[in-house]
mmCIF file of N, CA and C in Angstrom:
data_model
loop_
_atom_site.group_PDB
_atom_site.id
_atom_site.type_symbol
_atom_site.label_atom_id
_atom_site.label_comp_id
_atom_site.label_asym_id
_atom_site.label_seq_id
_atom_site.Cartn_x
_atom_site.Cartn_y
_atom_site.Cartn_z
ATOM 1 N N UNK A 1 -104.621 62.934 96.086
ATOM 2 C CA UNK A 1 -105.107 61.613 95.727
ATOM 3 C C UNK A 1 -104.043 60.581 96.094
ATOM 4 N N UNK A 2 -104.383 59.765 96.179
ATOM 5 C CA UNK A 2 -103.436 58.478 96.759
ATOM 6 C C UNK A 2 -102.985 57.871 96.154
ATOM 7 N N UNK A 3 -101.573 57.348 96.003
ATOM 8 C CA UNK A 3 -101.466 56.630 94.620
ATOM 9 C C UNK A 3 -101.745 55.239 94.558
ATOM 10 N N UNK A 4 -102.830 54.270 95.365
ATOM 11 C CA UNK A 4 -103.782 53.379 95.109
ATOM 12 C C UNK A 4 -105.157 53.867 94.104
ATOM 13 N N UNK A 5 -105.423 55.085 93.981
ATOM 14 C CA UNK A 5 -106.270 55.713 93.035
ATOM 15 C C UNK A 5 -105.772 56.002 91.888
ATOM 16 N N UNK A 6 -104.364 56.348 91.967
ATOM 17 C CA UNK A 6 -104.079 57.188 90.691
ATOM 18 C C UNK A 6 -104.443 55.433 89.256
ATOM 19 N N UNK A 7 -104.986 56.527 88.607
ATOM 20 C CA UNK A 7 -105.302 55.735 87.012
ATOM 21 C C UNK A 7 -104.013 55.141 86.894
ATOM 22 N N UNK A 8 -104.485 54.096 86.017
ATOM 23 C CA UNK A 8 -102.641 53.498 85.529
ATOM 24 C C UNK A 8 -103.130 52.821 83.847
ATOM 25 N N UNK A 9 -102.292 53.362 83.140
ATOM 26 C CA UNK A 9 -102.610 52.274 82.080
ATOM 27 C C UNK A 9 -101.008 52.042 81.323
ATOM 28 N N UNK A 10 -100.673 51.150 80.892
ATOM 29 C CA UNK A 10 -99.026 50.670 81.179
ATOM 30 C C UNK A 10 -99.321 49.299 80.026
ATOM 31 N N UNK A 11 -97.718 49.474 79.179
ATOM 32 C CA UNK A 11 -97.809 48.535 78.110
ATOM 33 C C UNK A 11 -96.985 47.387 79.104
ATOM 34 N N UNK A 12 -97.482 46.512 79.427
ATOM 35 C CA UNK A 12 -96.437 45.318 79.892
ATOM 36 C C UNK A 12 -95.889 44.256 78.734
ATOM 37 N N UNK A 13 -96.318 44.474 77.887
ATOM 38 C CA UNK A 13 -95.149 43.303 76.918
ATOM 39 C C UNK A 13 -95.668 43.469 75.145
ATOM 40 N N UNK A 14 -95.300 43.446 74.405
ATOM 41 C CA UNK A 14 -95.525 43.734 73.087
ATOM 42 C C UNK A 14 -94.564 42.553 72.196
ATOM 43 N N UNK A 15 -95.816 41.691 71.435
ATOM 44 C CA UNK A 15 -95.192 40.789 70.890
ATOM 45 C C UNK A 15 -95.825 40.715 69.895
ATOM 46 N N UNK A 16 -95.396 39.411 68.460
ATOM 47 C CA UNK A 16 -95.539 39.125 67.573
ATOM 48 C C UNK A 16 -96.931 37.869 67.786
ATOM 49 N N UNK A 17 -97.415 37.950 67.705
ATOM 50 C CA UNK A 17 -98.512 36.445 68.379
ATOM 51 C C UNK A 17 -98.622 35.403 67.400
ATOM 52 N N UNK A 18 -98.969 35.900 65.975
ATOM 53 C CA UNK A 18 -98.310 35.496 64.992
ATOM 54 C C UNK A 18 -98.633 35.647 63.550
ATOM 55 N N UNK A 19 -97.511 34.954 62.686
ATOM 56 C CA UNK A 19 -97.410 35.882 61.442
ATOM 57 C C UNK A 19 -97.550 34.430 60.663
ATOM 58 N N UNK A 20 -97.985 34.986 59.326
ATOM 59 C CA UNK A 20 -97.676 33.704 58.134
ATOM 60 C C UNK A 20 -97.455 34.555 56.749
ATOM 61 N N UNK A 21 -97.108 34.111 56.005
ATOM 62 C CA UNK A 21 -96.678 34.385 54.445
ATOM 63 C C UNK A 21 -96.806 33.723 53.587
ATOM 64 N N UNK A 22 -98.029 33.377 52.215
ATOM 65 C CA UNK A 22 -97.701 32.257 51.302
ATOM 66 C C UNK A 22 -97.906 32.940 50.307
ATOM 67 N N UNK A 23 -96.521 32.509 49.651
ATOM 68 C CA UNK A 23 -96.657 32.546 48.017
ATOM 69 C C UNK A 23 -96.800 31.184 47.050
ATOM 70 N N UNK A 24 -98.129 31.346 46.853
ATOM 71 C CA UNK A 24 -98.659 30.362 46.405
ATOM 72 C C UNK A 24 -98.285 29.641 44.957
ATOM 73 N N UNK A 25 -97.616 30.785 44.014
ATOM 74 C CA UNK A 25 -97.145 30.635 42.846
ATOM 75 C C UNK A 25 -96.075 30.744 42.790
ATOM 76 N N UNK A 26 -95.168 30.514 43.520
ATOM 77 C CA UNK A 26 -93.686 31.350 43.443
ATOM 78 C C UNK A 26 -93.104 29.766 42.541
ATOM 79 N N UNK A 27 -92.305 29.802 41.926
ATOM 80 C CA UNK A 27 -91.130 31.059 41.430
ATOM 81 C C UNK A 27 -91.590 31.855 40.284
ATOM 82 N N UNK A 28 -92.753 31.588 39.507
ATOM 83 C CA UNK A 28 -93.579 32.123 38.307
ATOM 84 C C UNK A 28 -93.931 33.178 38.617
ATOM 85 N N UNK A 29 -94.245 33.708 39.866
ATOM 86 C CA UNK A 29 -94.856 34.589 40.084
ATOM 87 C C UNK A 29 -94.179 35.893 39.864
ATOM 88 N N UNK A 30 -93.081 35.662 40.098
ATOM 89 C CA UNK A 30 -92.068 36.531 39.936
ATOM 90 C C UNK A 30 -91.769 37.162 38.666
ATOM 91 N N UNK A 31 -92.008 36.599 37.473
ATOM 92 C CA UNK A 31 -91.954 36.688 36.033
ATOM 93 C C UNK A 31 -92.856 37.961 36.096
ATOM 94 N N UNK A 32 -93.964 38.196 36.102
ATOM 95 C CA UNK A 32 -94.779 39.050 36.383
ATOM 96 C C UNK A 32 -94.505 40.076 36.431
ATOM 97 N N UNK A 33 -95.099 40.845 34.909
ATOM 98 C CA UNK A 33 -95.040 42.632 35.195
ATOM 99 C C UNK A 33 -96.491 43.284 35.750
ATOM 100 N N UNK A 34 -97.343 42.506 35.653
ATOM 101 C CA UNK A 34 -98.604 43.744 36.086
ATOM 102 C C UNK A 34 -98.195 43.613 37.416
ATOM 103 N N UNK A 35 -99.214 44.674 37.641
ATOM 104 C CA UNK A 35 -99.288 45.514 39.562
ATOM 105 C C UNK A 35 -100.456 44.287 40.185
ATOM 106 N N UNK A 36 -100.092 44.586 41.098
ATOM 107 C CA UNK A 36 -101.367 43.098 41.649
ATOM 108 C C UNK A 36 -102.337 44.594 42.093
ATOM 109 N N UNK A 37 -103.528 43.724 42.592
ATOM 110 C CA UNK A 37 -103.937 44.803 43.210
ATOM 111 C C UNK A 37 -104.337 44.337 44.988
ATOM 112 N N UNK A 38 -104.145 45.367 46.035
ATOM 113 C CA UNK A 38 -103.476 44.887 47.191
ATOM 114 C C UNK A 38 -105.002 45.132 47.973
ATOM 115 N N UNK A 39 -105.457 44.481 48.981
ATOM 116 C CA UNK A 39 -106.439 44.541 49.956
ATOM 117 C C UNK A 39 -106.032 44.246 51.115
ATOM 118 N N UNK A 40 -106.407 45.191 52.011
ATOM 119 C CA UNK A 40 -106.004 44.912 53.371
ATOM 120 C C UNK A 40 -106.679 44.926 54.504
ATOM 121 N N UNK A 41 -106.662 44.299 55.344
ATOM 122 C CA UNK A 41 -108.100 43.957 56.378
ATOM 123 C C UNK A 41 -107.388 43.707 57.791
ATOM 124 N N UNK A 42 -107.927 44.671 58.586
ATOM 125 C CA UNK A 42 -107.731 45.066 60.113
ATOM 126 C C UNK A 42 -108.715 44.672 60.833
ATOM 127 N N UNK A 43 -108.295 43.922 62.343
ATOM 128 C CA UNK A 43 -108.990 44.120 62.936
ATOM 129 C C UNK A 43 -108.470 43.420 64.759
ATOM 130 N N UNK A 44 -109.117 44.064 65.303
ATOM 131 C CA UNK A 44 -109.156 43.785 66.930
ATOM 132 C C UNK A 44 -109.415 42.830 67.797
ATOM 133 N N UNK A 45 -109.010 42.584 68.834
ATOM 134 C CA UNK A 45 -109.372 41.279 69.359
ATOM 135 C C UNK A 45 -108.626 41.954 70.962
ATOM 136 N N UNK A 46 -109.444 41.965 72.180
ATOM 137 C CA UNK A 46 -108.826 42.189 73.273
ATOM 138 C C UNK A 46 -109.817 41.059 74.337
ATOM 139 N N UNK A 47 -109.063 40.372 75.449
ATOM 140 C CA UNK A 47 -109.689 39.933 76.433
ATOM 141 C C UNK A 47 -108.658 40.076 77.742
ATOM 142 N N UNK A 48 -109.553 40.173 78.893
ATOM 143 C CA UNK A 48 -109.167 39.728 80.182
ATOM 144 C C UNK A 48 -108.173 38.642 80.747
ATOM 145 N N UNK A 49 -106.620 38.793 81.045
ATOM 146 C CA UNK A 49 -105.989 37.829 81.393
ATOM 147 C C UNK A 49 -106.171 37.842 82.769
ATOM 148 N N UNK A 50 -106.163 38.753 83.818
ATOM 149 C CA UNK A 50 -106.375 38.378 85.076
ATOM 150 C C UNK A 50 -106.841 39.722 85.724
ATOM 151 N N UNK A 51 -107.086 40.606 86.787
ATOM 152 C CA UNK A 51 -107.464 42.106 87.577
ATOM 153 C C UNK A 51 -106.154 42.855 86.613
ATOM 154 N N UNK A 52 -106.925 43.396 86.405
ATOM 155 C CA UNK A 52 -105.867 44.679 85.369
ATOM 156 C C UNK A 52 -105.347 44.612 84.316
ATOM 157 N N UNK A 53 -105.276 43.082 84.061
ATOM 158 C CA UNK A 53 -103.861 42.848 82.665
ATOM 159 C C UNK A 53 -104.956 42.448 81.357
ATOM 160 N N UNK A 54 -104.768 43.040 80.723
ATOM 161 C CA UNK A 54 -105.678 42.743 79.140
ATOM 162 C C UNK A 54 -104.568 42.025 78.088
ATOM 163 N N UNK A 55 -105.290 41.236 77.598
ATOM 164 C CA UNK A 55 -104.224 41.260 76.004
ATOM 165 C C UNK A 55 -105.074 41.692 75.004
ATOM 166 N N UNK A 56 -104.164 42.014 73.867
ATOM 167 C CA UNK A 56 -105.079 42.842 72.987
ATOM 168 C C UNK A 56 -103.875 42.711 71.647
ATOM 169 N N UNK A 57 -104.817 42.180 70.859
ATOM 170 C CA UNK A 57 -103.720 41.961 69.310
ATOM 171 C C UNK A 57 -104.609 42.766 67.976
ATOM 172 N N UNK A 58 -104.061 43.493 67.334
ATOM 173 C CA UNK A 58 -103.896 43.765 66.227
ATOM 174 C C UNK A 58 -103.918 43.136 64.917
ATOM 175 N N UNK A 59 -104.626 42.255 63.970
ATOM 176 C CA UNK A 59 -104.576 41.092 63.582
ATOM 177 C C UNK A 59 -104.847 42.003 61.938
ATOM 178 N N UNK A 60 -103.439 42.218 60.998
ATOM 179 C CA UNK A 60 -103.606 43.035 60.048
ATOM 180 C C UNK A 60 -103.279 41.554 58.112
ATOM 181 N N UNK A 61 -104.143 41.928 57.221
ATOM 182 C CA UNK A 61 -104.238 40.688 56.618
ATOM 183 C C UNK A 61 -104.055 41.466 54.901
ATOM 184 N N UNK A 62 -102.978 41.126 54.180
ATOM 185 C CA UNK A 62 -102.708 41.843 53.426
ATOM 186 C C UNK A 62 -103.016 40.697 51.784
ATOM 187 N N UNK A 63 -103.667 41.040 51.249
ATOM 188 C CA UNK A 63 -103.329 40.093 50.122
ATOM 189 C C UNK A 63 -103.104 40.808 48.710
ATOM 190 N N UNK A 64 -102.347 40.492 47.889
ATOM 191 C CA UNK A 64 -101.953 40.809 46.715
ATOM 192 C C UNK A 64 -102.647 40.032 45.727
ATOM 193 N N UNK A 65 -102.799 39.999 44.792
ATOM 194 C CA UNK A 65 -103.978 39.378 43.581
ATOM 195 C C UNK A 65 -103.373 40.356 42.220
ATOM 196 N N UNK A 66 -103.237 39.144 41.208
ATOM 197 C CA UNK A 66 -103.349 39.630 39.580
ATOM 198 C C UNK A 66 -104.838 39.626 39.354
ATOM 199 N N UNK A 67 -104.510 40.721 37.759
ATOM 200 C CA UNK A 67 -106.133 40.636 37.568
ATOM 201 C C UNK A 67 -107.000 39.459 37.137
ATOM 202 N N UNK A 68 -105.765 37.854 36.778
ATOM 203 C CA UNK A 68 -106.481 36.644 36.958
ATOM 204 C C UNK A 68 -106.762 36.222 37.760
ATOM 205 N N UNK A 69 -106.840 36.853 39.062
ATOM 206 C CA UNK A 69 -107.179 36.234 40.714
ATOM 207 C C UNK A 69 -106.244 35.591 41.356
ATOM 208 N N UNK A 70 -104.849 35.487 40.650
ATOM 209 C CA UNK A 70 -103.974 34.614 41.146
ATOM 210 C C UNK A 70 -103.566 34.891 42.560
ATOM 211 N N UNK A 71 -103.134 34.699 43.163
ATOM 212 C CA UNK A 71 -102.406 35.437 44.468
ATOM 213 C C UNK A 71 -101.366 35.621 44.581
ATOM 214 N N UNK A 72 -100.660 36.435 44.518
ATOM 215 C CA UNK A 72 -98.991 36.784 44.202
ATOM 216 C C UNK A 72 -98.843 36.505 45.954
ATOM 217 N N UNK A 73 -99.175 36.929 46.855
ATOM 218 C CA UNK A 73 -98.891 36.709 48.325
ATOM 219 C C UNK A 73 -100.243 36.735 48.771
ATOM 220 N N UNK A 74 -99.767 36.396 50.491
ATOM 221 C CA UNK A 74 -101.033 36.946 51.589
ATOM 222 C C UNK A 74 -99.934 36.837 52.486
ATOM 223 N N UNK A 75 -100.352 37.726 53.401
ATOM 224 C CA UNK A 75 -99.484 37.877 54.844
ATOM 225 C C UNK A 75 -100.278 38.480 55.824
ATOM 226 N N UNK A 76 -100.401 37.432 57.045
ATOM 227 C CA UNK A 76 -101.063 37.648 58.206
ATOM 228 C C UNK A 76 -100.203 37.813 59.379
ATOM 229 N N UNK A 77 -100.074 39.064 59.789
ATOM 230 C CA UNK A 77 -99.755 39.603 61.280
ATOM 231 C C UNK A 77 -100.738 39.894 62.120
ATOM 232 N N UNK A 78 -100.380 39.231 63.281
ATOM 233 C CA UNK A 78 -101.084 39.392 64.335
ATOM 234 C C UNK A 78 -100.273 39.993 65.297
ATOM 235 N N UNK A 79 -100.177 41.373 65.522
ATOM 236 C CA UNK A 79 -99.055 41.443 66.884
ATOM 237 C C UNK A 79 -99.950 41.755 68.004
ATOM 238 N N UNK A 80 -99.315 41.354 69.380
ATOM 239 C CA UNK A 80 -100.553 41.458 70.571
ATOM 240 C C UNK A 80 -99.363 42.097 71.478
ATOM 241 N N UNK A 81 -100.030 42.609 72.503
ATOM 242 C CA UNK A 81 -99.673 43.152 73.429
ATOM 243 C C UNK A 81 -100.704 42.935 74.927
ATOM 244 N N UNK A 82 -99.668 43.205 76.088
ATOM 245 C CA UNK A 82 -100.727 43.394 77.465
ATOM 246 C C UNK A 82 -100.225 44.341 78.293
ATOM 247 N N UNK A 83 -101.345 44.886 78.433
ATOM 248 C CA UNK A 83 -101.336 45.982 79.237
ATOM 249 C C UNK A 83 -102.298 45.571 80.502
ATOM 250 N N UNK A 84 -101.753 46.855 81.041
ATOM 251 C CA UNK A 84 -102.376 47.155 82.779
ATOM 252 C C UNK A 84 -103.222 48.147 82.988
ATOM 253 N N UNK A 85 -104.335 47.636 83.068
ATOM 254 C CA UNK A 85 -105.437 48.593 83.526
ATOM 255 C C UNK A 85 -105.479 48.729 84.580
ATOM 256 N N UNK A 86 -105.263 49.921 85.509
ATOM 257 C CA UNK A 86 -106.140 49.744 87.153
ATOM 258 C C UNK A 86 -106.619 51.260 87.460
ATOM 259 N N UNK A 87 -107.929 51.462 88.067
ATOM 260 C CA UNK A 87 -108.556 52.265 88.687
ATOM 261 C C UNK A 87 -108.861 53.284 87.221
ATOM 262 N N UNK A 88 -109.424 52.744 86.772
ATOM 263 C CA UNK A 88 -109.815 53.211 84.975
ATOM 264 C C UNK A 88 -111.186 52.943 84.946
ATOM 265 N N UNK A 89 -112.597 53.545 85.490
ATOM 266 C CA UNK A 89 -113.821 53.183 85.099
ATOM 267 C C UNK A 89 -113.864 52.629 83.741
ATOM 268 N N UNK A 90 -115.064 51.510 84.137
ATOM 269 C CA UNK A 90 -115.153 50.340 83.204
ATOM 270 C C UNK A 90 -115.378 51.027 82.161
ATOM 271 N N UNK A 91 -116.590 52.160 81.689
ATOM 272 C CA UNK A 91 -116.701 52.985 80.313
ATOM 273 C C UNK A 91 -115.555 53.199 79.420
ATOM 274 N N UNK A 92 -114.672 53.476 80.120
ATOM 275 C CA UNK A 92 -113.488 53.993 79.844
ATOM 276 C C UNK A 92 -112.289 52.807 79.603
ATOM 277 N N UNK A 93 -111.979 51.561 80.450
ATOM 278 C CA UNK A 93 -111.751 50.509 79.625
ATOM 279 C C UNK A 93 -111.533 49.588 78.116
ATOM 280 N N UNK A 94 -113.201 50.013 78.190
ATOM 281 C CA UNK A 94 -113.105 49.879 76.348
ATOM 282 C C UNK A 94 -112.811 50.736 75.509
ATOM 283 N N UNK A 95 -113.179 51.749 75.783
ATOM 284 C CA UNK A 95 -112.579 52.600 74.577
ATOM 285 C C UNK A 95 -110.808 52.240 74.868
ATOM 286 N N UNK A 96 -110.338 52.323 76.142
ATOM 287 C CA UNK A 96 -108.851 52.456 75.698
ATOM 288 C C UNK A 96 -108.201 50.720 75.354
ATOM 289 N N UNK A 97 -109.119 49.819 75.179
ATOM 290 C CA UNK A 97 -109.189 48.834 74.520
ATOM 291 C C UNK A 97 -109.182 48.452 73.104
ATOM 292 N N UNK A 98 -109.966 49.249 72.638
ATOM 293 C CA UNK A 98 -110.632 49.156 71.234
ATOM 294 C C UNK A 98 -109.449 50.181 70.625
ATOM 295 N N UNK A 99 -109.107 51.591 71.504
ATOM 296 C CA UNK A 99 -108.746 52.579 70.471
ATOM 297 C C UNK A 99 -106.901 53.037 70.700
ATOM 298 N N UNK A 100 -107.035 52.528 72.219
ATOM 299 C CA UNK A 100 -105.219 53.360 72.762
ATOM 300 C C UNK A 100 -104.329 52.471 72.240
ATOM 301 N N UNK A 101 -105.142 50.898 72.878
ATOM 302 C CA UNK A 101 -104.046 50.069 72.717
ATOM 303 C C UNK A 101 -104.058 49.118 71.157
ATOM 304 N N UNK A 102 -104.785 49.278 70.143
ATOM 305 C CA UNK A 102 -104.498 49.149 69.268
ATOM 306 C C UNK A 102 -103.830 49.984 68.239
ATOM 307 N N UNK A 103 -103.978 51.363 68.705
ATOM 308 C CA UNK A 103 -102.745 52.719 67.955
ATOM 309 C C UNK A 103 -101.721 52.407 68.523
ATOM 310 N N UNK A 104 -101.237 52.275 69.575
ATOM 311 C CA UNK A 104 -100.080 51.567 70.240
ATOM 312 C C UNK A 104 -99.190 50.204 68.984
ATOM 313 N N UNK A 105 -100.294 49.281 69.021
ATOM 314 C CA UNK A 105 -99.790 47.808 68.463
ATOM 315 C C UNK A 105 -99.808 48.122 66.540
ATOM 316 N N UNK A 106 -100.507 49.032 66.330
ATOM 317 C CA UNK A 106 -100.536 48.861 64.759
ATOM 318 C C UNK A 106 -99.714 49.423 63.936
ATOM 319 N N UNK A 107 -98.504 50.363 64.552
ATOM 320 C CA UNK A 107 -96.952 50.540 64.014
ATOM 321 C C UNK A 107 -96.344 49.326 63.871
ATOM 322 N N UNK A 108 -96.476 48.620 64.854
ATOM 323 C CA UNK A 108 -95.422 47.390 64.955
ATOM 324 C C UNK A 108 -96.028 46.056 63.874
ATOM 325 N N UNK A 109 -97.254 45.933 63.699
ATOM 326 C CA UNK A 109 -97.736 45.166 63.162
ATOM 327 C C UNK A 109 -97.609 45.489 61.324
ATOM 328 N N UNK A 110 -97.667 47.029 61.183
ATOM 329 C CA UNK A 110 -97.359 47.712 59.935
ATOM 330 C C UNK A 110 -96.081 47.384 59.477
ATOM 331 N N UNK A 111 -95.169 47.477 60.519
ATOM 332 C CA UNK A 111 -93.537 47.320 60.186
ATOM 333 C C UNK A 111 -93.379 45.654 60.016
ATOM 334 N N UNK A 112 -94.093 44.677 60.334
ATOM 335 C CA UNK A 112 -94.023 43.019 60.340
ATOM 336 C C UNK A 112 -94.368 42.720 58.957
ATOM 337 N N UNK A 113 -95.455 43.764 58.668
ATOM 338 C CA UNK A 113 -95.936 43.210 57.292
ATOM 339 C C UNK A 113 -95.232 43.930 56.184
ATOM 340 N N UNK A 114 -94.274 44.744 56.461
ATOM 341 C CA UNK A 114 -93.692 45.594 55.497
ATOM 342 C C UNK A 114 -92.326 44.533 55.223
ATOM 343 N N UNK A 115 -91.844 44.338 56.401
ATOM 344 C CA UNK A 115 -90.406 43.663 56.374
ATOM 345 C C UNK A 115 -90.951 42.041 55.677
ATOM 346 N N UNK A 116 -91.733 41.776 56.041
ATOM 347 C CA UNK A 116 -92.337 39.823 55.384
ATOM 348 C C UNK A 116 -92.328 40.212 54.119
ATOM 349 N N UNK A 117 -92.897 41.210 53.589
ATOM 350 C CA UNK A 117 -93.475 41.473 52.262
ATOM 351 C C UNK A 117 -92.051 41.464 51.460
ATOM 352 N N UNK A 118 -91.207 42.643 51.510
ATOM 353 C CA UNK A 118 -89.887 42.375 51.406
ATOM 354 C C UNK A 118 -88.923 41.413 51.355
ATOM 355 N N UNK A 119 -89.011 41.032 52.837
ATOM 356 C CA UNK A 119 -88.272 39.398 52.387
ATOM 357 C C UNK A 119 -88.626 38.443 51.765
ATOM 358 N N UNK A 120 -89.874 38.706 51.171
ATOM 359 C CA UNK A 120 -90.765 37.073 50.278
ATOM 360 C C UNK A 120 -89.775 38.024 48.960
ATOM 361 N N UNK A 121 -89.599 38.556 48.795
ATOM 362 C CA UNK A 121 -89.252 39.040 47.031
ATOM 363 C C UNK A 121 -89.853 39.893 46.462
ATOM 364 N N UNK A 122 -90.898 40.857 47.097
ATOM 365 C CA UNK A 122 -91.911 42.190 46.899
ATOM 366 C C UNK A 122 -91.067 43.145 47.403
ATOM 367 N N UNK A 123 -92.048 44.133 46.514
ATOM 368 C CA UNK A 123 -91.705 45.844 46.884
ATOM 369 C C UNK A 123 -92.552 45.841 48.187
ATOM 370 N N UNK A 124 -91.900 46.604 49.126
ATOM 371 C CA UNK A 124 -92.565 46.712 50.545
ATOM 372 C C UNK A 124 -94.034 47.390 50.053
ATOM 373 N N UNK A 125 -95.089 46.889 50.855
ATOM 374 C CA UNK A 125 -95.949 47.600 51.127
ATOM 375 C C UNK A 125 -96.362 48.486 52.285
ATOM 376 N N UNK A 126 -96.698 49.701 51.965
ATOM 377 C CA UNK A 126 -96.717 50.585 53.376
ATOM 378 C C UNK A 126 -98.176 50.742 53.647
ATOM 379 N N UNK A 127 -98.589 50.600 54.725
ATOM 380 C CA UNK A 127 -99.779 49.921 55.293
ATOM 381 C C UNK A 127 -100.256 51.641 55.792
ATOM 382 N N UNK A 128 -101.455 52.514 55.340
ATOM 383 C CA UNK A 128 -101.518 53.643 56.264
ATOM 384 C C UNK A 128 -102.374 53.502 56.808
ATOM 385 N N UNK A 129 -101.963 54.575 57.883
ATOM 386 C CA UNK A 129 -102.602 54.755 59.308
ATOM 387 C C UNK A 129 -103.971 54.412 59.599
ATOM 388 N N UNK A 130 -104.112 53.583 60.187
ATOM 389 C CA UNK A 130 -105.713 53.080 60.662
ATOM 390 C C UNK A 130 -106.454 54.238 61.917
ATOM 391 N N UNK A 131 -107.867 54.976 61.390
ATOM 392 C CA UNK A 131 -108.309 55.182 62.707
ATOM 393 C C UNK A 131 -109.256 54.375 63.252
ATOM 394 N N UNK A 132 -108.871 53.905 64.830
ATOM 395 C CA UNK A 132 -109.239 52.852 65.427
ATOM 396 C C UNK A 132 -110.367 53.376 66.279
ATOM 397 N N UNK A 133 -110.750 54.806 66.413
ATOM 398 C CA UNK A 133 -111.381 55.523 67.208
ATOM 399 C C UNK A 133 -113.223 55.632 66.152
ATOM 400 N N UNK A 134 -112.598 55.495 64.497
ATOM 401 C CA UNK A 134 -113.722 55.519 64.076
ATOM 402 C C UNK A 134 -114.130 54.128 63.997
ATOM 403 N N UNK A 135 -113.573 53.219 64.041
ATOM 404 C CA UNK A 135 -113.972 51.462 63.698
ATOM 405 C C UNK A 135 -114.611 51.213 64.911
ATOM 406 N N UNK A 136 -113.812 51.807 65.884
ATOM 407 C CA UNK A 136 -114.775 51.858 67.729
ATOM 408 C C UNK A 136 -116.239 52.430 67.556
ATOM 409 N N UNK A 137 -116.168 53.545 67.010
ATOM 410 C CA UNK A 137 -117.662 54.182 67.082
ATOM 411 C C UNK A 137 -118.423 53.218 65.939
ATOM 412 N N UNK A 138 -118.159 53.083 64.972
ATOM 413 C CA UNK A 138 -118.848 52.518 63.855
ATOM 414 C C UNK A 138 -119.244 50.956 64.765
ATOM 415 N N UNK A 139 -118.550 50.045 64.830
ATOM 416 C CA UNK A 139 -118.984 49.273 65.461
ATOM 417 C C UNK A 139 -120.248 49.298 67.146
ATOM 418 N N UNK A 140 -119.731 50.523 67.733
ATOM 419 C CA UNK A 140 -121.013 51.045 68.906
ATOM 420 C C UNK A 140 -121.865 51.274 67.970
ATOM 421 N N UNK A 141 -122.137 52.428 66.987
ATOM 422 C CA UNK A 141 -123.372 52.041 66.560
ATOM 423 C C UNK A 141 -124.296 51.146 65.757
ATOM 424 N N UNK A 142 -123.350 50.212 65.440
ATOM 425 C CA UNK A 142 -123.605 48.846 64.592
ATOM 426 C C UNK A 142 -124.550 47.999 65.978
ATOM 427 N N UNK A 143 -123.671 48.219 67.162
ATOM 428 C CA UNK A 143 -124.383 47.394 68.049
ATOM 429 C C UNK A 143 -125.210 47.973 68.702
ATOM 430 N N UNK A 144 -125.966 48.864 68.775
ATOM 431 C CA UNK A 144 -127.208 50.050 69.120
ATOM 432 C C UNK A 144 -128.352 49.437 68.742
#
């Protein structure tokens, strides 16, 4: 095979796209012995920058809440990355859209929201492992 054929798929740059943190009650908030209780919400976003190059971000949304609804935090990471697609049938595109290159980006985005969480004045939160392969299928058959 020629290596104008050979498949290629290649991380070209991995970044922070972007992040926020508010503590809405602080410095009171801090007084605080109950446990908040924590919700966390993932999700995907990839488009076409030019023949081959995708960007594709990871956009992970963490919020903390007392049981008066207060909000002890929220912290939004978005980390994105672009990669290089070439000679990758289009079928095959999306899935490694939806599923490679967001297992790729969602360590780094886990570790953004662990270290923010921390530096606001919280016990780190550890974010586990997302499968991105079932949110891919669930969403194909959502759109069926």
């Amino acid at each position: 095979m020629s290596e104008e054929l050979q498949p290629v798929f290649s991380i070209e740059k991995l970044y922070v796209k972007d992040m926020s943190l508010e503590v809405p009650h602080a410095p009171r908030i801090f007084l605080e012995q109950s446990e908040p209780e924590v919700d966390m919400r993932v999700s995907t976003e990839s488009s076409k920058l030019e023949d081959e190059f995708y960007e594709v971000s990871v956009t992970v949304t963490v919020t903390a809440k007392l049981e008066d609804e207060r909000v002890m935090f929220l912290n939004e990471v978005s980390q994105g990355g672009i990669f290089r697609l070439a000679n990758i049938p289009e079928e095959d595109v999306q899935l490694l859209l939806a599923v490679a290159c967001p297992n790729i980006l969602f360590p780094y985005a886990r570790e953004a929201v662990s270290n923010t969480i921390t530096r606001a004045g919280f016990p780190p939160v550890l974010l586990a492992p997302i499968n991105f392969e079932a949110m891919y299928q669930q969403n194909q058959e959502g759109n069926a």
